[in-house]
């Protein structure tokens, strides 16, 4: 079974009944819209991966710094105060 991606277009003119058109129209996405959707999803995944890697690097740097301060003889309370 193939999934059909759709777009919901909502009119904001306020007088759809008198203008003679529907307030909402559901239509299949065009090939260009599907391509853009896929590109946006890939960009979001890349951004998330980059942010996750940065967060992991920050956590590793913090742990390394705390370990070095411990090696210098600072207590947990002193390290937390820094």
mmCIF file with all atom_site columns, C-alpha atoms in Angstrom:
data_model
loop_
_atom_site.group_PDB
_atom_site.id
_atom_site.type_symbol
_atom_site.label_atom_id
_atom_site.label_alt_id
_atom_site.label_comp_id
_atom_site.label_asym_id
_atom_site.label_entity_id
_atom_site.label_seq_id
_atom_site.pdbx_PDB_ins_code
_atom_site.Cartn_x
_atom_site.Cartn_y
_atom_site.Cartn_z
_atom_site.occupancy
_atom_site.B_iso_or_equiv
_atom_site.pdbx_formal_charge
_atom_site.auth_seq_id
_atom_site.auth_comp_id
_atom_site.auth_asym_id
_atom_site.auth_atom_id
_atom_site.pdbx_PDB_model_num
ATOM 1  C CA . UNK A 1 1  ? 0.000   0.000  0.000  1.00 0.00 ? 1  UNK A CA 1
ATOM 2  C CA . UNK A 1 2  ? 1.365   3.380  -0.981 1.00 0.00 ? 2  UNK A CA 1
ATOM 3  C CA . UNK A 1 3  ? 0.971   6.371  1.280  1.00 0.00 ? 3  UNK A CA 1
ATOM 4  C CA . UNK A 1 4  ? -0.444  9.465  -0.393 1.00 0.00 ? 4  UNK A CA 1
ATOM 5  C CA . UNK A 1 5  ? 0.893   12.643 1.177  1.00 0.00 ? 5  UNK A CA 1
ATOM 6  C CA . UNK A 1 6  ? -1.650  15.431 1.267  1.00 0.00 ? 6  UNK A CA 1
ATOM 7  C CA . UNK A 1 7  ? -1.772  19.152 1.929  1.00 0.00 ? 7  UNK A CA 1
ATOM 8  C CA . UNK A 1 8  ? -4.637  20.923 3.646  1.00 0.00 ? 8  UNK A CA 1
ATOM 9  C CA . UNK A 1 9  ? -5.228  24.397 2.267  1.00 0.00 ? 9  UNK A CA 1
ATOM 10 C CA . UNK A 1 10 ? -7.448  26.665 4.359  1.00 0.00 ? 10 UNK A CA 1
ATOM 11 C CA . UNK A 1 11 ? -8.966  29.820 2.926  1.00 0.00 ? 11 UNK A CA 1
ATOM 12 C CA . UNK A 1 12 ? -8.784  32.880 5.126  1.00 0.00 ? 12 UNK A CA 1
ATOM 13 C CA . UNK A 1 13 ? -10.950 35.236 3.079  1.00 0.00 ? 13 UNK A CA 1
ATOM 14 C CA . UNK A 1 14 ? -13.813 35.026 5.566  1.00 0.00 ? 14 UNK A CA 1
ATOM 15 C CA . UNK A 1 15 ? -16.579 34.889 2.964  1.00 0.00 ? 15 UNK A CA 1
ATOM 16 C CA . UNK A 1 16 ? -16.099 31.491 1.314  1.00 0.00 ? 16 UNK A CA 1
ATOM 17 C CA . UNK A 1 17 ? -19.834 30.814 1.099  1.00 0.00 ? 17 UNK A CA 1
ATOM 18 C CA . UNK A 1 18 ? -20.569 34.015 -0.802 1.00 0.00 ? 18 UNK A CA 1
ATOM 19 C CA . UNK A 1 19 ? -17.427 33.712 -2.920 1.00 0.00 ? 19 UNK A CA 1
ATOM 20 C CA . UNK A 1 20 ? -18.461 30.212 -3.932 1.00 0.00 ? 20 UNK A CA 1
ATOM 21 C CA . UNK A 1 21 ? -15.370 28.256 -2.917 1.00 0.00 ? 21 UNK A CA 1
ATOM 22 C CA . UNK A 1 22 ? -14.729 25.772 -0.097 1.00 0.00 ? 22 UNK A CA 1
ATOM 23 C CA . UNK A 1 23 ? -13.134 26.852 3.163  1.00 0.00 ? 23 UNK A CA 1
ATOM 24 C CA . UNK A 1 24 ? -10.778 23.828 3.177  1.00 0.00 ? 24 UNK A CA 1
ATOM 25 C CA . UNK A 1 25 ? -9.271  21.838 0.322  1.00 0.00 ? 25 UNK A CA 1
ATOM 26 C CA . UNK A 1 26 ? -7.282  18.621 0.762  1.00 0.00 ? 26 UNK A CA 1
ATOM 27 C CA . UNK A 1 27 ? -5.037  17.800 -2.183 1.00 0.00 ? 27 UNK A CA 1
ATOM 28 C CA . UNK A 1 28 ? -2.108  15.488 -2.904 1.00 0.00 ? 28 UNK A CA 1
ATOM 29 C CA . UNK A 1 29 ? 1.366   17.002 -2.532 1.00 0.00 ? 29 UNK A CA 1
ATOM 30 C CA . UNK A 1 30 ? 3.172   17.810 -5.744 1.00 0.00 ? 30 UNK A CA 1
ATOM 31 C CA . UNK A 1 31 ? 6.506   16.189 -6.585 1.00 0.00 ? 31 UNK A CA 1
ATOM 32 C CA . UNK A 1 32 ? 8.292   19.462 -5.727 1.00 0.00 ? 32 UNK A CA 1
ATOM 33 C CA . UNK A 1 33 ? 6.561   19.606 -2.319 1.00 0.00 ? 33 UNK A CA 1
ATOM 34 C CA . UNK A 1 34 ? 7.513   15.995 -1.575 1.00 0.00 ? 34 UNK A CA 1
ATOM 35 C CA . UNK A 1 35 ? 11.125  16.727 -2.558 1.00 0.00 ? 35 UNK A CA 1
ATOM 36 C CA . UNK A 1 36 ? 11.154  19.794 -0.291 1.00 0.00 ? 36 UNK A CA 1
ATOM 37 C CA . UNK A 1 37 ? 9.583   17.800 2.557  1.00 0.00 ? 37 UNK A CA 1
ATOM 38 C CA . UNK A 1 38 ? 12.279  15.121 2.234  1.00 0.00 ? 38 UNK A CA 1
ATOM 39 C CA . UNK A 1 39 ? 15.036  17.755 2.111  1.00 0.00 ? 39 UNK A CA 1
ATOM 40 C CA . UNK A 1 40 ? 13.619  19.433 5.224  1.00 0.00 ? 40 UNK A CA 1
ATOM 41 C CA . UNK A 1 41 ? 13.486  16.094 7.042  1.00 0.00 ? 41 UNK A CA 1
ATOM 42 C CA . UNK A 1 42 ? 17.103  15.326 6.111  1.00 0.00 ? 42 UNK A CA 1
ATOM 43 C CA . UNK A 1 43 ? 18.230  18.791 7.231  1.00 0.00 ? 43 UNK A CA 1
ATOM 44 C CA . UNK A 1 44 ? 16.410  18.372 10.542 1.00 0.00 ? 44 UNK A CA 1
ATOM 45 C CA . UNK A 1 45 ? 18.026  14.970 11.114 1.00 0.00 ? 45 UNK A CA 1
ATOM 46 C CA . UNK A 1 46 ? 21.464  16.437 10.383 1.00 0.00 ? 46 UNK A CA 1
ATOM 47 C CA . UNK A 1 47 ? 20.806  19.359 12.719 1.00 0.00 ? 47 UNK A CA 1
ATOM 48 C CA . UNK A 1 48 ? 19.659  17.001 15.499 1.00 0.00 ? 48 UNK A CA 1
ATOM 49 C CA . UNK A 1 49 ? 22.744  14.814 15.041 1.00 0.00 ? 49 UNK A CA 1
ATOM 50 C CA . UNK A 1 50 ? 25.004  17.881 15.192 1.00 0.00 ? 50 UNK A CA 1
ATOM 51 C CA . UNK A 1 51 ? 23.260  19.167 18.330 1.00 0.00 ? 51 UNK A CA 1
ATOM 52 C CA . UNK A 1 52 ? 23.467  15.725 19.962 1.00 0.00 ? 52 UNK A CA 1
ATOM 53 C CA . UNK A 1 53 ? 27.180  15.498 19.174 1.00 0.00 ? 53 UNK A CA 1
ATOM 54 C CA . UNK A 1 54 ? 27.762  18.979 20.606 1.00 0.00 ? 54 UNK A CA 1
ATOM 55 C CA . UNK A 1 55 ? 25.869  18.070 23.776 1.00 0.00 ? 55 UNK A CA 1
ATOM 56 C CA . UNK A 1 56 ? 27.886  14.860 24.149 1.00 0.00 ? 56 UNK A CA 1
ATOM 57 C CA . UNK A 1 57 ? 31.158  16.766 23.653 1.00 0.00 ? 57 UNK A CA 1
ATOM 58 C CA . UNK A 1 58 ? 30.092  19.332 26.244 1.00 0.00 ? 58 UNK A CA 1
ATOM 59 C CA . UNK A 1 59 ? 29.230  16.599 28.752 1.00 0.00 ? 59 UNK A CA 1
ATOM 60 C CA . UNK A 1 60 ? 32.549  14.849 28.108 1.00 0.00 ? 60 UNK A CA 1
ATOM 61 C CA . UNK A 1 61 ? 34.460  18.108 28.581 1.00 0.00 ? 61 UNK A CA 1
ATOM 62 C CA . UNK A 1 62 ? 32.623  18.783 31.834 1.00 0.00 ? 62 UNK A CA 1
ATOM 63 C CA . UNK A 1 63 ? 33.357  15.280 33.141 1.00 0.00 ? 63 UNK A CA 1
ATOM 64 C CA . UNK A 1 64 ? 37.009  15.619 32.154 1.00 0.00 ? 64 UNK A CA 1
ATOM 65 C CA . UNK A 1 65 ? 37.283  18.975 33.879 1.00 0.00 ? 65 UNK A CA 1
ATOM 66 C CA . UNK A 1 66 ? 35.653  17.671 37.032 1.00 0.00 ? 66 UNK A CA 1
ATOM 67 C CA . UNK A 1 67 ? 38.008  14.667 37.056 1.00 0.00 ? 67 UNK A CA 1
ATOM 68 C CA . UNK A 1 68 ? 41.025  16.975 36.741 1.00 0.00 ? 68 UNK A CA 1
ATOM 69 C CA . UNK A 1 69 ? 39.768  19.147 39.595 1.00 0.00 ? 69 UNK A CA 1
ATOM 70 C CA . UNK A 1 70 ? 39.222  16.005 41.699 1.00 0.00 ? 70 UNK A CA 1
ATOM 71 C CA . UNK A 1 71 ? 42.813  14.965 40.929 1.00 0.00 ? 71 UNK A CA 1
ATOM 72 C CA . UNK A 1 72 ? 43.946  18.328 42.278 1.00 0.00 ? 72 UNK A CA 1
ATOM 73 C CA . UNK A 1 73 ? 42.190  17.525 45.549 1.00 0.00 ? 73 UNK A CA 1
ATOM 74 C CA . UNK A 1 74 ? 39.010  19.619 45.295 1.00 0.00 ? 74 UNK A CA 1
ATOM 75 C CA . UNK A 1 75 ? 35.875  18.259 46.928 1.00 0.00 ? 75 UNK A CA 1
ATOM 76 C CA . UNK A 1 76 ? 32.575  17.747 45.119 1.00 0.00 ? 76 UNK A CA 1
ATOM 77 C CA . UNK A 1 77 ? 31.157  20.817 46.866 1.00 0.00 ? 77 UNK A CA 1
ATOM 78 C CA . UNK A 1 78 ? 34.110  22.950 45.764 1.00 0.00 ? 78 UNK A CA 1
ATOM 79 C CA . UNK A 1 79 ? 33.809  21.725 42.176 1.00 0.00 ? 79 UNK A CA 1
ATOM 80 C CA . UNK A 1 80 ? 30.068  22.434 42.204 1.00 0.00 ? 80 UNK A CA 1
ATOM 81 C CA . UNK A 1 81 ? 30.763  25.951 43.496 1.00 0.00 ? 81 UNK A CA 1
ATOM 82 C CA . UNK A 1 82 ? 32.954  26.641 40.490 1.00 0.00 ? 82 UNK A CA 1
#
